[in-house]
Amino acid sequence: MTRQTLREVNAPYTVDPDDESVGRETIIIRKNGEPVAAIVPYAEYQEWLALKPQLASVRQPSEPPVYAPLPVDPEFEKQWAAFQRLRPELLQNYPSQWVAIVNEQVGAVGPNFDAVAEAVYTKYGNVPRCIGQVREQQRVYHFPYRKVIRREN
Amino acid sequence: MKIEYNRSAEPPAPFLDITVFDPAHPSERRIIPAKVDSAADITALPASLVQALALTQTHWLKVAGYDSQEAQIAVYDAAIEVAHVRAHIEVIAIPEDYALLGRDILNQLRLLLDGPAHTLEILE
C-alpha cells in the first residue's frame, strides 16, 4: 500500500496515471497525517459498486416493517353497522350472550364466540358476519404490547 | 416434552409452534412460532398471515396497550391448534412475524415455565 501526502493547495489534486502503483495497489491519501481518501484499482472499485446495496442494508438497522391497516370488507361493515343499530334490542333480548349478525339480522346466538361462529358456518357458510358479545359497554381488551394495527380513520 | 426458550429474544422467551388456519378453509394451514404472553387478553397473529390466509373480520375491538391508550382494531375469525388444544377464536393482527399467545389459549393449557433452565414444558 502506497501513502501519498495531500498537499494543501486549492487546485484539484491529480494522480499521475503513469505512476506504477496506480491501478495496481491501494493508495491512501493523507492530509496532516490523517487518511482522507483512497485510490483503489478499478476492478476493486467495480466490485465495491456491486456490493454497495448489500452493504447499505447491512449498515442500516433493520427498520420495523410498517403495516397499513388491513382492508375492510364493506359487507362486514354493513353487519357491524347493523350490530350497532340493533344494540338496544340485543341488550333486551340477549344480554351477555354472543350474537352473530348475518344479512343485517340476528343469525345466531350462543354462550361464546366459538359456538356462535360454528353456528353461522353450519347455517350460512362463510358469509360476511359480525360476531360480538352483547354488553352495556364495549369490553376493552388488555394487550400490553407496543404495536397494534389500528383502525384507519 | 421440554421446549427450549427462544434465545434470540432478550431475555430468552418461551415460544410454542402453533398451527393456524381459516375455519372456512381448514386444509390451508400454517405453522408459526408464538410467544407465550400471559399478559395478553387475546391472541394476536402476524398481519402478513392474516392477509395470506384471508381471515374474515368479525368485529372491531377496543384494545388498551401498555400505556392504557385505547385503539379500535379489527378482530378476525381463526382456528388455532397447539399441543392437544384446538380453538376457534377471535384474533387481532400485529406487525410481527410471530404470534402472541394470549390467555384465551393459554388458559386451556398446562404449562411449566422453568426460567433458570430456559425451558417450557407442556403438561398433559
Short mmCIF file of C-alpha atoms in Angstrom, two decimals:
data_model
loop_
_atom_site.label_atom_id
_atom_site.label_comp_id
_atom_site.label_asym_id
_atom_site.label_seq_id
_atom_site.Cartn_x
_atom_site.Cartn_y
_atom_site.Cartn_z
CA MET A 1 0.00 0.00 0.00
CA THR A 2 1.39 3.39 -1.01
CA ARG A 3 0.93 6.52 1.05
CA GLN A 4 0.65 9.89 -0.65
CA THR A 5 0.53 13.13 1.26
CA LEU A 6 -2.08 15.56 0.08
CA ARG A 7 -0.61 18.97 -0.35
CA GLU A 8 -2.78 21.77 0.95
CA VAL A 9 -3.46 23.55 -2.29
CA ASN A 10 -6.66 24.91 -3.79
CA ALA A 11 -6.02 23.29 -7.15
CA PRO A 12 -7.51 19.81 -7.68
CA TYR A 13 -5.16 17.04 -6.68
CA THR A 14 -4.15 14.95 -9.65
CA VAL A 15 -2.74 11.47 -9.71
CA ASP A 16 -0.25 10.57 -12.35
CA PRO A 17 -1.72 7.59 -14.27
CA ASP A 18 1.80 6.60 -15.24
CA ASP A 19 2.66 6.06 -11.58
CA GLU A 20 3.30 2.28 -11.37
CA SER A 21 1.35 1.89 -8.17
CA VAL A 22 -1.84 3.44 -9.62
CA GLY A 23 -4.24 0.72 -10.69
CA ARG A 24 -2.16 -1.97 -9.02
CA GLU A 25 -2.46 -1.24 -5.33
CA THR A 26 -4.45 0.87 -2.94
CA ILE A 27 -3.11 4.35 -2.40
CA ILE A 28 -4.10 6.14 0.78
CA ILE A 29 -4.04 9.91 0.54
CA ARG A 30 -3.37 11.71 3.79
CA LYS A 31 -3.81 15.25 4.99
CA ASN A 32 -1.97 16.27 8.13
CA GLY A 33 -1.25 12.60 8.67
CA GLU A 34 -4.93 11.63 8.60
CA PRO A 35 -6.29 9.44 5.79
CA VAL A 36 -8.79 11.39 3.67
CA ALA A 37 -9.19 9.25 0.54
CA ALA A 38 -8.13 6.04 -1.15
CA ILE A 39 -7.32 5.24 -4.73
CA VAL A 40 -8.08 1.65 -5.49
CA PRO A 41 -7.59 -0.46 -8.64
CA TYR A 42 -10.56 -0.04 -10.97
CA ALA A 43 -11.56 -3.71 -10.71
CA GLU A 44 -11.85 -3.37 -6.93
CA TYR A 45 -13.93 -0.23 -7.38
CA GLN A 46 -16.31 -2.17 -9.65
CA GLU A 47 -16.61 -4.92 -7.03
CA TRP A 48 -17.33 -2.30 -4.38
CA LEU A 49 -20.07 -0.77 -6.55
CA ALA A 50 -21.69 -4.18 -6.92
CA LEU A 51 -21.57 -4.76 -3.15
CA LYS A 52 -22.73 -1.28 -2.17
CA PRO A 53 -26.50 -2.04 -1.99
CA GLN A 54 -25.86 -5.08 0.22
CA LEU A 55 -23.52 -3.11 2.47
CA ALA A 56 -26.11 -0.38 2.84
CA SER A 57 -28.70 -2.89 4.03
CA VAL A 58 -26.21 -4.37 6.50
CA ARG A 59 -25.30 -0.98 7.91
CA GLN A 60 -28.85 0.24 8.33
CA PRO A 61 -30.51 -1.01 11.49
CA SER A 62 -33.48 -3.00 10.33
CA GLU A 63 -36.48 -0.75 10.37
CA PRO A 64 -39.61 -2.38 11.71
CA PRO A 65 -41.97 -3.05 8.83
CA VAL A 66 -44.79 -0.56 8.54
CA TYR A 67 -48.16 -2.15 8.04
CA ALA A 68 -51.07 -0.27 6.66
CA PRO A 69 -54.38 -1.20 8.21
CA LEU A 70 -55.70 -4.31 6.52
CA PRO A 71 -58.51 -3.74 4.06
CA VAL A 72 -62.03 -3.80 5.47
CA ASP A 73 -64.79 -5.68 3.67
CA PRO A 74 -67.72 -3.30 3.04
CA GLU A 75 -70.10 -6.23 3.53
CA PHE A 76 -68.64 -6.76 7.00
CA GLU A 77 -69.12 -3.07 7.74
CA LYS A 78 -72.83 -3.45 6.94
CA GLN A 79 -73.11 -6.24 9.51
CA TRP A 80 -71.12 -4.18 12.05
CA ALA A 81 -73.45 -1.20 11.48
CA ALA A 82 -76.46 -3.47 11.96
CA PHE A 83 -74.96 -4.76 15.23
CA GLN A 84 -74.73 -1.16 16.48
CA ARG A 85 -78.21 -0.32 15.20
CA LEU A 86 -79.77 -3.39 16.82
CA ARG A 87 -77.88 -2.94 20.12
CA PRO A 88 -80.90 -1.76 22.19
CA GLU A 89 -82.91 -4.75 21.01
CA LEU A 90 -79.99 -7.12 21.55
CA LEU A 91 -79.44 -5.81 25.07
CA GLN A 92 -83.05 -6.52 25.86
CA ASN A 93 -83.21 -9.99 24.34
CA TYR A 94 -79.67 -11.36 24.61
CA PRO A 95 -77.78 -9.66 27.45
CA SER A 96 -74.23 -11.08 27.91
CA GLN A 97 -74.80 -13.52 25.05
CA TRP A 98 -72.73 -13.70 21.89
CA VAL A 99 -74.61 -12.77 18.76
CA ALA A 100 -73.84 -13.07 15.06
CA ILE A 101 -75.33 -10.57 12.66
CA VAL A 102 -75.76 -12.01 9.17
CA ASN A 103 -77.63 -10.24 6.37
CA GLU A 104 -78.08 -7.37 8.85
CA GLN A 105 -80.20 -9.55 11.14
CA VAL A 106 -79.57 -11.80 14.11
CA GLY A 107 -78.22 -15.01 12.59
CA ALA A 108 -77.07 -16.96 15.65
CA VAL A 109 -76.91 -16.62 19.42
CA GLY A 110 -74.74 -18.56 21.86
CA PRO A 111 -72.67 -18.55 25.02
CA ASN A 112 -69.30 -17.85 23.39
CA PHE A 113 -67.56 -16.87 20.16
CA ASP A 114 -66.77 -20.46 19.18
CA ALA A 115 -70.39 -21.65 19.46
CA VAL A 116 -71.77 -18.71 17.50
CA ALA A 117 -69.09 -18.84 14.79
CA GLU A 118 -69.72 -22.58 14.28
CA ALA A 119 -73.48 -21.99 14.14
CA VAL A 120 -73.00 -19.39 11.40
CA TYR A 121 -70.82 -21.77 9.35
CA THR A 122 -73.37 -24.54 9.67
CA LYS A 123 -76.33 -22.38 8.80
CA TYR A 124 -74.95 -19.89 6.25
CA GLY A 125 -71.43 -20.97 5.28
CA ASN A 126 -68.57 -18.47 5.05
CA VAL A 127 -70.58 -15.26 4.77
CA PRO A 128 -69.83 -11.72 5.99
CA ARG A 129 -70.74 -11.60 9.65
CA CYS A 130 -70.30 -9.54 12.76
CA ILE A 131 -69.89 -11.57 15.93
CA GLY A 132 -69.79 -9.86 19.28
CA GLN A 133 -70.86 -10.11 22.88
CA VAL A 134 -73.91 -8.07 23.83
CA ARG A 135 -72.81 -5.78 26.64
CA GLU A 136 -73.91 -2.46 28.05
CA GLN A 137 -70.41 -1.12 27.49
CA GLN A 138 -67.96 -2.41 24.95
CA ARG A 139 -65.27 -4.53 26.56
CA VAL A 140 -61.74 -3.17 26.48
CA TYR A 141 -59.21 -5.92 25.82
CA HIS A 142 -55.86 -5.51 27.51
CA PHE A 143 -52.95 -6.16 25.26
CA PRO A 144 -49.76 -4.75 26.76
CA TYR A 145 -47.85 -4.65 23.55
CA ARG A 146 -46.50 -1.61 21.81
CA LYS A 147 -47.59 -2.41 18.30
CA VAL A 148 -51.14 -2.96 17.16
CA ILE A 149 -52.71 -2.22 13.83
CA ARG A 150 -55.29 0.45 14.42
CA ARG A 151 -58.40 1.23 12.51
CA GLU A 152 -57.80 3.64 9.64
CA ASN A 153 -59.68 6.89 10.23
CA MET B 1 -41.90 -32.54 26.18
CA LYS B 2 -39.49 -29.73 27.03
CA ILE B 3 -39.08 -26.89 24.58
CA GLU B 4 -36.07 -24.58 24.69
CA TYR B 5 -36.76 -20.89 25.11
CA ASN B 6 -36.08 -18.73 22.10
CA ARG B 7 -32.68 -17.26 22.89
CA SER B 8 -32.81 -14.64 20.18
CA ALA B 9 -35.30 -12.83 22.41
CA GLU B 10 -33.71 -10.77 25.16
CA PRO B 11 -34.18 -12.04 27.80
CA PRO B 12 -34.89 -15.50 26.34
CA ALA B 13 -38.62 -16.12 25.94
CA PRO B 14 -40.93 -19.14 25.84
CA PHE B 15 -42.26 -19.83 22.34
CA LEU B 16 -44.50 -22.59 21.05
CA ASP B 17 -45.21 -23.65 17.50
CA ILE B 18 -48.87 -23.22 16.64
CA THR B 19 -50.94 -24.19 13.63
CA VAL B 20 -53.23 -21.52 12.25
CA PHE B 21 -55.96 -21.81 9.65
CA ASP B 22 -59.15 -20.21 8.43
CA PRO B 23 -62.05 -22.34 9.74
CA ALA B 24 -63.64 -21.94 6.31
CA HIS B 25 -60.54 -23.42 4.62
CA PRO B 26 -59.08 -25.93 7.08
CA SER B 27 -56.76 -27.53 4.50
CA GLU B 28 -54.60 -24.41 4.19
CA ARG B 29 -52.56 -24.42 7.38
CA ARG B 30 -49.54 -22.50 8.55
CA ILE B 31 -47.23 -23.37 11.41
CA ILE B 32 -45.68 -20.34 13.08
CA PRO B 33 -43.84 -19.58 16.33
CA ALA B 34 -45.92 -17.97 19.08
CA LYS B 35 -44.58 -16.19 22.12
CA VAL B 36 -46.29 -17.15 25.38
CA ASP B 37 -47.82 -13.91 26.65
CA SER B 38 -49.94 -14.33 29.74
CA ALA B 39 -50.50 -10.57 29.93
CA ALA B 40 -52.49 -10.53 26.68
CA ASP B 41 -56.27 -10.96 26.93
CA ILE B 42 -56.41 -12.04 23.31
CA THR B 43 -54.18 -13.90 20.87
CA ALA B 44 -52.52 -11.95 18.06
CA LEU B 45 -51.30 -13.20 14.69
CA PRO B 46 -48.82 -11.67 12.25
CA ALA B 47 -50.65 -9.25 9.94
CA SER B 48 -48.96 -10.93 6.98
CA LEU B 49 -50.51 -14.26 7.98
CA VAL B 50 -53.97 -12.71 8.47
CA GLN B 51 -53.66 -11.41 4.91
CA ALA B 52 -52.20 -14.61 3.47
CA LEU B 53 -54.98 -16.76 4.94
CA ALA B 54 -57.56 -14.08 4.10
CA LEU B 55 -59.09 -14.41 7.55
CA THR B 56 -62.55 -12.91 7.87
CA GLN B 57 -63.08 -9.86 10.04
CA THR B 58 -65.86 -10.38 12.56
CA HIS B 59 -65.73 -7.33 14.81
CA TRP B 60 -63.99 -4.13 15.86
CA LEU B 61 -62.48 -4.34 19.34
CA LYS B 62 -61.27 -1.78 21.79
CA VAL B 63 -57.77 -2.64 22.90
CA ALA B 64 -55.75 -0.91 25.61
CA GLY B 65 -51.97 -1.11 25.34
CA TYR B 66 -49.28 -0.89 28.00
CA ASP B 67 -49.84 2.87 28.16
CA SER B 68 -53.61 2.33 28.65
CA GLN B 69 -54.26 4.15 25.39
CA GLU B 70 -57.23 2.63 23.67
CA ALA B 71 -57.36 1.79 19.98
CA GLN B 72 -60.07 0.30 17.86
CA ILE B 73 -58.69 -2.63 15.92
CA ALA B 74 -60.04 -5.35 13.69
CA VAL B 75 -60.68 -8.83 15.03
CA TYR B 76 -60.66 -11.91 12.83
CA ASP B 77 -62.08 -15.42 12.92
CA ALA B 78 -59.29 -18.04 13.19
CA ALA B 79 -58.69 -21.60 14.28
CA ILE B 80 -55.57 -22.43 16.25
CA GLU B 81 -54.06 -25.74 17.22
CA VAL B 82 -51.41 -26.01 19.88
CA ALA B 83 -50.49 -29.24 21.64
CA HIS B 84 -53.82 -31.03 22.25
CA VAL B 85 -55.89 -27.84 22.12
CA ARG B 86 -57.89 -26.80 19.09
CA ALA B 87 -59.64 -23.47 19.49
CA HIS B 88 -61.91 -21.44 17.25
CA ILE B 89 -61.24 -17.92 18.45
CA GLU B 90 -61.15 -14.25 17.59
CA VAL B 91 -57.66 -12.84 16.98
CA ILE B 92 -56.08 -9.50 16.26
CA ALA B 93 -53.20 -8.63 13.91
CA ILE B 94 -49.75 -7.35 14.86
CA PRO B 95 -46.83 -6.22 12.70
CA GLU B 96 -44.55 -9.11 13.67
CA ASP B 97 -43.50 -12.39 12.12
CA TYR B 98 -44.58 -14.40 15.17
CA ALA B 99 -47.82 -14.75 17.11
CA LEU B 100 -48.55 -13.76 20.68
CA LEU B 101 -50.39 -16.49 22.54
CA GLY B 102 -52.84 -14.80 24.91
CA ARG B 103 -54.79 -16.16 27.86
CA ASP B 104 -57.70 -17.15 25.61
CA ILE B 105 -55.48 -20.08 24.56
CA LEU B 106 -53.08 -20.31 27.49
CA ASN B 107 -55.92 -20.93 29.94
CA GLN B 108 -56.61 -24.18 28.11
CA LEU B 109 -53.06 -25.44 28.56
CA ARG B 110 -50.99 -26.62 31.50
CA LEU B 111 -47.55 -25.12 31.05
CA LEU B 112 -44.46 -25.30 33.19
CA LEU B 113 -42.03 -22.45 32.68
CA ASP B 114 -38.59 -23.28 34.01
CA GLY B 115 -36.94 -19.88 33.81
CA PRO B 116 -33.47 -20.79 35.07
CA ALA B 117 -33.28 -23.73 32.66
CA HIS B 118 -34.86 -21.68 29.83
CA THR B 119 -37.32 -24.43 29.06
CA LEU B 120 -41.06 -24.68 28.62
CA GLU B 121 -42.95 -27.90 29.20
CA ILE B 122 -46.47 -28.75 28.11
CA LEU B 123 -48.02 -30.90 30.82
CA GLU B 124 -50.64 -33.35 29.61
#
